[in-house]
CSV table of C-alpha atoms and ligand atoms in Angstrom, one decimal:
chain,number,residue,atom,x,y,z
A,57,UNK,CA,-46.7,210.1,-68.0
A,58,UNK,CA,-49.6,208.3,-69.8
A,59,UNK,CA,-49.7,205.4,-72.2
A,60,UNK,CA,-51.1,205.9,-75.6
A,61,UNK,CA,-52.2,202.9,-77.7
A,62,UNK,CA,-53.2,203.7,-81.3
A,63,UNK,CA,-54.9,201.4,-83.8
A,64,UNK,CA,-53.1,198.2,-82.6
A,65,UNK,CA,-54.0,195.0,-84.3
A,66,UNK,CA,-52.7,191.4,-84.0
A,67,UNK,CA,-53.7,188.2,-85.7
A,68,UNK,CA,-52.1,184.8,-84.9
A,69,UNK,CA,-51.0,182.3,-87.5
A,70,UNK,CA,-54.2,180.3,-87.0
A,71,UNK,CA,-56.3,183.3,-88.2
A,72,UNK,CA,-57.5,184.4,-84.7
A,73,UNK,CA,-57.8,188.2,-84.7
A,74,UNK,CA,-56.7,188.7,-81.1
A,75,UNK,CA,-56.6,192.5,-81.3
A,76,UNK,CA,-58.6,194.5,-83.7
A,77,UNK,CA,-57.8,198.2,-84.1
A,78,UNK,CA,-57.4,198.9,-80.4
A,79,UNK,CA,-56.9,202.6,-79.3
A,80,UNK,CA,-56.7,203.6,-75.6
A,81,UNK,CA,-55.2,206.4,-73.6
A,82,UNK,CA,-54.2,205.3,-70.1
A,83,UNK,CA,-53.4,207.9,-67.5
A,84,UNK,CA,-51.5,207.3,-64.2
A,85,UNK,CA,-53.5,205.3,-61.6
A,86,UNK,CA,-55.2,202.0,-61.6
A,87,UNK,CA,-56.7,201.1,-65.0
A,88,UNK,CA,-58.9,198.0,-65.4
A,89,UNK,CA,-58.9,195.9,-68.6
A,90,UNK,CA,-61.9,193.7,-68.2
A,91,UNK,CA,-63.0,191.0,-70.5
A,92,UNK,CA,-63.9,187.3,-70.7
A,93,UNK,CA,-61.4,184.5,-71.4
A,94,UNK,CA,-60.1,184.7,-74.9
A,95,UNK,CA,-60.9,188.5,-75.2
A,96,UNK,CA,-57.3,189.4,-76.1
A,97,UNK,CA,-56.2,190.8,-72.7
A,98,UNK,CA,-53.0,188.8,-72.4
A,99,UNK,CA,-52.1,189.5,-76.0
A,100,UNK,CA,-52.4,193.2,-75.3
A,101,UNK,CA,-50.5,192.9,-72.0
A,102,UNK,CA,-47.6,191.0,-73.7
A,103,UNK,CA,-47.5,193.6,-76.4
A,104,UNK,CA,-47.3,196.4,-73.9
A,105,UNK,CA,-44.6,194.5,-72.0
A,106,UNK,CA,-42.6,194.3,-75.3
A,107,UNK,CA,-42.7,190.5,-75.4
A,108,UNK,CA,-44.5,190.4,-78.8
A,109,UNK,CA,-45.1,192.8,-81.6
A,110,UNK,CA,-48.5,193.8,-83.1
A,111,UNK,CA,-49.1,193.6,-86.8
A,112,UNK,CA,-50.1,197.3,-86.9
A,113,UNK,CA,-50.3,200.3,-84.7
A,114,UNK,CA,-48.2,202.4,-82.4
A,115,UNK,CA,-47.7,202.6,-78.6
A,116,UNK,CA,-46.1,205.4,-76.7
A,117,UNK,CA,-45.4,205.8,-73.0
A,118,UNK,CA,-44.5,209.4,-72.4
A,119,UNK,CA,-41.8,210.1,-75.0
A,120,UNK,CA,-40.9,206.4,-75.3
A,121,UNK,CA,-41.8,204.6,-78.5
A,122,UNK,CA,-42.7,201.3,-76.9
A,123,UNK,CA,-42.5,199.2,-80.1
A,124,UNK,CA,-39.1,200.7,-81.1
A,125,UNK,CA,-37.3,201.5,-77.9
A,126,UNK,CA,-37.8,198.2,-76.0
A,127,UNK,CA,-34.8,198.6,-73.7
A,128,UNK,CA,-36.1,202.0,-72.5
A,129,UNK,CA,-39.5,200.4,-71.7
A,130,UNK,CA,-37.9,197.5,-69.9
A,131,UNK,CA,-36.0,199.9,-67.6
A,132,UNK,CA,-39.3,201.4,-66.4
A,133,UNK,CA,-41.5,198.3,-66.6
A,134,UNK,CA,-42.9,196.1,-63.9
A,135,UNK,CA,-44.6,193.1,-65.4
A,136,UNK,CA,-46.5,190.4,-63.5
A,137,UNK,CA,-47.5,187.7,-66.1
A,138,UNK,CA,-50.5,185.4,-65.7
A,139,UNK,CA,-48.2,182.5,-65.0
A,140,UNK,CA,-44.6,182.5,-63.8
A,141,UNK,CA,-42.3,179.8,-62.7
A,142,UNK,CA,-40.5,180.2,-59.4
A,143,UNK,CA,-37.7,177.9,-58.4
A,144,UNK,CA,-39.4,175.9,-55.6
A,145,UNK,CA,-36.1,175.5,-53.7
A,146,UNK,CA,-35.1,179.1,-53.8
A,147,UNK,CA,-35.8,181.3,-50.7
A,148,UNK,CA,-37.7,184.5,-51.0
A,149,UNK,CA,-35.0,187.0,-50.0
A,150,UNK,CA,-32.3,185.2,-52.0
A,151,UNK,CA,-34.3,185.1,-55.2
A,152,UNK,CA,-35.5,188.7,-54.9
A,153,UNK,CA,-31.9,189.8,-54.4
A,154,UNK,CA,-31.0,187.9,-57.5
A,155,UNK,CA,-33.7,189.6,-59.6
A,156,UNK,CA,-32.5,192.9,-58.2
A,157,UNK,CA,-29.1,192.2,-59.6
A,158,UNK,CA,-30.7,191.4,-62.9
A,159,UNK,CA,-32.6,194.7,-62.7
A,160,UNK,CA,-29.3,196.5,-62.5
A,161,UNK,CA,-29.3,197.5,-58.8
A,162,UNK,CA,-25.5,196.8,-58.4
A,163,UNK,CA,-24.5,198.5,-55.1
A,164,UNK,CA,-24.8,195.9,-52.4
A,165,UNK,CA,-26.1,198.1,-49.5
A,166,UNK,CA,-28.7,199.8,-51.7
A,167,UNK,CA,-29.8,196.4,-53.0
A,168,UNK,CA,-30.2,195.0,-49.5
A,169,UNK,CA,-32.3,198.0,-48.6
A,170,UNK,CA,-34.6,197.7,-51.6
A,171,UNK,CA,-35.1,194.0,-51.1
A,172,UNK,CA,-35.9,194.4,-47.4
A,173,UNK,CA,-38.4,197.3,-48.2
A,174,UNK,CA,-40.2,195.3,-50.8
A,175,UNK,CA,-40.4,192.2,-48.6
A,176,UNK,CA,-41.9,194.2,-45.9
A,177,UNK,CA,-44.3,196.0,-48.2
A,178,UNK,CA,-45.6,192.7,-49.6
A,179,UNK,CA,-45.8,191.3,-46.1
A,180,UNK,CA,-43.2,188.6,-46.8
A,181,UNK,CA,-40.5,189.7,-44.5
A,182,UNK,CA,-41.3,187.1,-41.9
A,183,UNK,CA,-41.1,184.3,-44.4
A,184,UNK,CA,-38.0,185.7,-46.3
A,185,UNK,CA,-36.0,182.6,-45.5
A,186,UNK,CA,-38.7,180.1,-46.5
A,187,UNK,CA,-38.6,178.2,-49.8
A,188,UNK,CA,-40.9,179.4,-52.5
A,189,UNK,CA,-42.2,175.9,-53.1
A,190,UNK,CA,-44.1,176.1,-49.7
A,191,UNK,CA,-45.8,179.5,-50.5
A,192,UNK,CA,-49.6,179.8,-50.9
A,193,UNK,CA,-51.1,181.2,-54.1
A,194,UNK,CA,-51.5,184.6,-52.4
A,195,UNK,CA,-47.9,184.6,-51.2
A,196,UNK,CA,-46.6,183.7,-54.6
A,197,UNK,CA,-48.6,186.6,-56.2
A,198,UNK,CA,-47.2,189.0,-53.6
A,199,UNK,CA,-43.7,187.8,-54.3
A,200,UNK,CA,-44.5,188.4,-58.0
A,201,UNK,CA,-45.4,192.0,-57.1
A,202,UNK,CA,-42.2,192.4,-55.2
A,203,UNK,CA,-40.2,191.3,-58.3
A,204,UNK,CA,-42.3,193.5,-60.6
A,205,UNK,CA,-41.7,196.6,-58.3
A,206,UNK,CA,-37.9,196.4,-58.4
A,207,UNK,CA,-36.4,199.5,-59.8
A,208,UNK,CA,-39.5,201.7,-59.2
A,209,UNK,CA,-41.3,201.0,-62.4
A,210,UNK,CA,-43.5,203.8,-63.9
A,211,UNK,CA,-45.5,201.3,-66.1
A,212,UNK,CA,-46.9,198.3,-64.2
A,213,UNK,CA,-48.7,195.5,-66.0
A,214,UNK,CA,-50.5,192.8,-64.1
A,215,UNK,CA,-52.2,190.0,-66.0
A,216,UNK,CA,-55.1,188.3,-64.3
A,217,UNK,CA,-53.4,188.4,-60.9
A,218,UNK,CA,-56.3,187.4,-58.7
A,219,UNK,CA,-57.3,184.2,-60.5
A,220,UNK,CA,-57.0,181.4,-58.1
A,221,UNK,CA,-56.7,183.5,-54.9
A,222,UNK,CA,-59.2,183.1,-52.1
A,223,UNK,CA,-61.3,186.2,-51.2
A,224,UNK,CA,-59.0,187.3,-48.3
A,225,UNK,CA,-55.8,186.9,-50.3
A,226,UNK,CA,-57.5,188.7,-53.3
A,227,UNK,CA,-58.3,191.7,-51.1
A,228,UNK,CA,-54.8,191.8,-49.6
A,229,UNK,CA,-53.3,191.6,-53.0
A,230,UNK,CA,-55.4,194.3,-54.6
A,231,UNK,CA,-54.8,196.7,-51.7
A,232,UNK,CA,-51.1,196.1,-52.0
A,233,UNK,CA,-51.2,196.8,-55.7
A,234,UNK,CA,-53.1,200.1,-55.3
A,235,UNK,CA,-50.7,201.3,-52.6
A,236,UNK,CA,-47.6,200.5,-54.7
A,237,UNK,CA,-48.8,201.9,-58.0
A,238,UNK,CA,-49.9,205.3,-56.8
A,239,UNK,CA,-47.7,207.3,-59.1
A,240,UNK,CA,-47.5,204.9,-62.0
A,241,UNK,CA,-49.6,203.7,-64.8
A,242,UNK,CA,-51.0,200.4,-63.5
A,243,UNK,CA,-52.9,198.2,-65.9
A,244,UNK,CA,-54.8,195.3,-64.3
A,245,UNK,CA,-56.2,192.8,-66.7
A,246,UNK,CA,-59.0,190.6,-65.2
A,247,UNK,CA,-62.2,188.8,-65.9
A,248,UNK,CA,-63.4,189.6,-62.4
A,249,UNK,CA,-65.7,192.6,-62.2
A,250,UNK,CA,-65.1,193.3,-58.5
A,251,UNK,CA,-61.3,193.7,-59.1
A,252,UNK,CA,-62.2,196.7,-61.2
A,253,UNK,CA,-65.1,198.1,-59.2
A,254,UNK,CA,-63.0,198.1,-56.0
A,255,UNK,CA,-59.9,199.7,-57.3
A,256,UNK,CA,-59.8,201.3,-60.7
A,257,UNK,CA,-60.4,204.9,-61.6
A,258,UNK,CA,-60.7,204.1,-65.3
A,259,UNK,CA,-61.5,200.9,-67.2
A,260,UNK,CA,-62.0,199.4,-70.6
A,261,UNK,CA,-64.1,196.4,-71.6
A,262,UNK,CA,-62.6,194.2,-74.2
A,263,UNK,CA,-64.2,191.3,-76.1
A,264,UNK,CA,-63.1,189.4,-79.2
A,265,UNK,CA,-60.2,191.7,-79.6
A,266,UNK,CA,-62.3,194.9,-79.6
A,267,UNK,CA,-62.8,197.7,-77.0
A,268,UNK,CA,-66.5,197.8,-76.3
A,269,UNK,CA,-66.4,200.5,-73.6
A,270,UNK,CA,-63.9,202.9,-72.2
A,271,UNK,CA,-65.1,204.7,-69.1
A,272,UNK,CA,-64.9,205.7,-65.5
A,273,UNK,CA,-66.6,202.9,-63.6
A,274,UNK,CA,-68.8,205.2,-61.6
A,275,UNK,CA,-69.9,207.2,-64.6
A,276,UNK,CA,-70.7,204.0,-66.6
A,277,UNK,CA,-72.9,202.9,-63.7
A,278,UNK,CA,-74.6,206.3,-63.6
A,279,UNK,CA,-75.3,206.1,-67.4
A,280,UNK,CA,-77.2,202.8,-66.8
A,281,UNK,CA,-79.3,204.2,-64.0
A,282,UNK,CA,-83.1,203.7,-64.6
A,283,UNK,CA,-82.4,201.1,-67.4
A,284,UNK,CA,-81.8,197.9,-65.4
A,285,UNK,CA,-84.8,195.8,-64.3
A,286,UNK,CA,-85.1,192.7,-62.3
A,287,UNK,CA,-87.5,189.8,-62.1
A,288,UNK,CA,-87.4,186.5,-60.3
A,289,UNK,CA,-88.7,183.7,-62.6
A,290,UNK,CA,-89.0,180.0,-63.0
A,291,UNK,CA,-86.3,178.5,-65.1
A,292,UNK,CA,-88.8,177.4,-67.8
A,293,UNK,CA,-89.9,181.0,-68.4
A,294,UNK,CA,-86.4,182.0,-69.6
A,295,UNK,CA,-86.7,181.2,-73.3
A,296,UNK,CA,-89.8,183.3,-73.6
A,297,UNK,CA,-88.2,186.2,-71.7
A,298,UNK,CA,-85.2,186.0,-73.9
A,299,UNK,CA,-87.3,186.5,-77.0
A,300,UNK,CA,-89.1,189.5,-75.6
A,301,UNK,CA,-86.3,191.4,-73.7
A,302,UNK,CA,-82.6,192.3,-73.8
A,303,UNK,CA,-81.4,190.0,-71.0
A,304,UNK,CA,-78.2,191.3,-69.3
A,305,UNK,CA,-77.7,188.4,-66.9
A,306,UNK,CA,-79.4,185.4,-65.2
A,307,UNK,CA,-78.4,184.2,-61.8
A,308,UNK,CA,-79.5,181.4,-59.6
A,309,UNK,CA,-80.4,182.6,-56.1
A,310,UNK,CA,-81.7,180.2,-53.5
A,311,UNK,CA,-83.0,177.9,-56.3
A,312,UNK,CA,-84.9,180.7,-58.2
A,313,UNK,CA,-83.6,182.4,-61.3
A,314,UNK,CA,-83.0,186.1,-61.1
A,315,UNK,CA,-83.0,187.9,-64.4
A,316,UNK,CA,-81.6,191.4,-65.1
A,317,UNK,CA,-82.8,193.0,-68.3
A,318,UNK,CA,-81.9,196.3,-70.1
A,319,UNK,CA,-84.7,198.6,-71.1
A,320,UNK,CA,-85.0,202.4,-71.5
A,321,UNK,CA,-88.6,202.2,-70.2
A,322,UNK,CA,-90.5,199.9,-67.8
A,323,UNK,CA,-90.7,196.5,-69.4
A,324,UNK,CA,-93.9,195.6,-67.4
A,325,UNK,CA,-95.3,195.7,-63.8
A,326,UNK,CA,-93.8,192.3,-63.0
A,327,UNK,CA,-90.3,193.9,-63.2
A,328,UNK,CA,-88.7,196.1,-60.5
A,329,UNK,CA,-86.2,198.8,-61.3
A,330,UNK,CA,-82.9,198.3,-59.6
A,331,UNK,CA,-79.8,200.4,-58.9
A,332,UNK,CA,-77.2,199.1,-61.4
A,333,UNK,CA,-73.7,198.0,-60.5
A,334,UNK,CA,-70.5,197.5,-62.5
A,335,UNK,CA,-71.5,193.9,-63.2
A,336,UNK,CA,-74.6,195.2,-64.9
A,337,UNK,CA,-72.5,197.6,-67.0
A,338,UNK,CA,-70.1,194.7,-68.0
A,339,UNK,CA,-72.9,192.3,-68.9
A,340,UNK,CA,-74.8,194.9,-70.8
A,341,UNK,CA,-71.9,195.7,-73.1
A,342,UNK,CA,-71.1,192.0,-73.6
A,343,UNK,CA,-74.7,191.2,-74.3
A,344,UNK,CA,-75.1,194.1,-76.8
A,345,UNK,CA,-71.9,192.9,-78.5
A,346,UNK,CA,-73.3,189.3,-78.6
A,347,UNK,CA,-76.6,190.6,-80.2
A,348,UNK,CA,-74.6,192.7,-82.7
A,349,UNK,CA,-72.5,189.7,-83.7
A,350,UNK,CA,-75.6,187.5,-83.9
A,351,UNK,CA,-77.3,189.9,-86.3
A,352,UNK,CA,-74.1,190.1,-88.4
A,353,UNK,CA,-73.8,186.3,-88.5
A,354,UNK,CA,-77.4,185.9,-89.4
A,355,UNK,CA,-77.0,188.4,-92.3
A,356,UNK,CA,-74.0,186.5,-93.5
A,357,UNK,CA,-75.9,183.2,-93.5
A,358,UNK,CA,-78.8,184.8,-95.3
A,359,UNK,CA,-76.7,186.4,-98.0
B,125,LIG,P1,-57.3,186.6,-72.7
B,125,LIG,O1,-56.0,186.9,-72.1
B,125,LIG,O2,-58.3,187.7,-72.7
B,125,LIG,O3,-57.9,185.3,-72.3
B,125,LIG,P2,-55.7,186.0,-75.1
B,125,LIG,O4,-55.0,187.2,-75.5
B,125,LIG,O5,-54.9,185.0,-74.3
B,125,LIG,O6,-57.0,186.4,-74.3
B,125,LIG,O7,-56.2,185.3,-76.4
B,125,LIG,C1,-57.0,186.0,-77.4
B,125,LIG,C2,-57.3,185.0,-78.5
B,125,LIG,O8,-56.1,184.7,-79.2
B,125,LIG,C3,-57.9,183.7,-78.1
B,125,LIG,O9,-58.8,183.3,-79.1
B,125,LIG,C4,-56.7,182.8,-78.0
B,125,LIG,O10,-57.1,181.4,-78.2
B,125,LIG,C5,-55.8,183.3,-79.2
B,125,LIG,N1,-54.4,183.1,-78.9
B,125,LIG,C6,-53.7,183.6,-77.9
B,125,LIG,N2,-52.3,183.3,-78.0
B,125,LIG,C7,-52.2,182.6,-79.2
B,125,LIG,C8,-51.2,182.0,-79.9
B,125,LIG,N3,-49.9,182.1,-79.4
B,125,LIG,N4,-51.4,181.4,-81.0
B,125,LIG,C9,-52.7,181.3,-81.5
B,125,LIG,N5,-53.7,181.9,-80.9
B,125,LIG,C10,-53.6,182.5,-79.8
């Protein structure tokens, strides 16, 4: 069952165009929605989770009309929002059991089995009687996954789940997600490129409410091959380089500035060709969008 998003737009009352004519087809498996803060990711996630309506467009999940048949969506939806409150005094097993009741798992024995299985899968069984107030960020997120997975959802939406996790927790969390979502559509929204490169079979890059790229990560990297060049410079050389080249990214490395630029042909003997990675893909499309907007804004000022 795949998710089909067609020409979805959303503006807020303050005039922000959070989603502009978004169309995406998302097949089963892990799908990465990658974009900077303010790109529109949460707006899209909330819309898919039936928590808010777009101004325009349609969304279908298999034969379910997502915008019109919200109860049907909710029956098959697992949603892990960016922020969620958990009662600090509640204990993990107790609260998961409570959510299972809300999800409609009424039969006591079946519910106990589901709760135990999820606590074991999320590696929280040993702390099932501890209060949630004492959980680390990673434990909280794993508990969030256990809640989201109740009732075997076929559409799983996780909004910026790795923000605030340390590297080990992040890895554990991502592995858990990929195991649990094997047969479902799993949409992972994130601003962290590694989240997508490590896990997702497909991805989209979103910026300022628009989809800039829709691709398989490995294919997008392949398409950039031979076009990314690297040079180590002094910081003061940067403005001149910016005028002459399409800079993808600049990074500080051991006190020096490492610049990646995009160029179809060699930009000069002082640059070395490098094997691109997904970060280069991401920063290339964001930089191209920035230049497009700059040209557009300059035109508007000149008119
Ligand atoms: P992301 O999740 O990628 O950070 P959001 O969807 O939260 O992006 O936000 C997209 C844009 O919409 C931002 O400019 C944000 O400030 C704006 N926005 C989000 N929610 C609201 C709201 N309820 N009212 C007004 N503007 C909003």
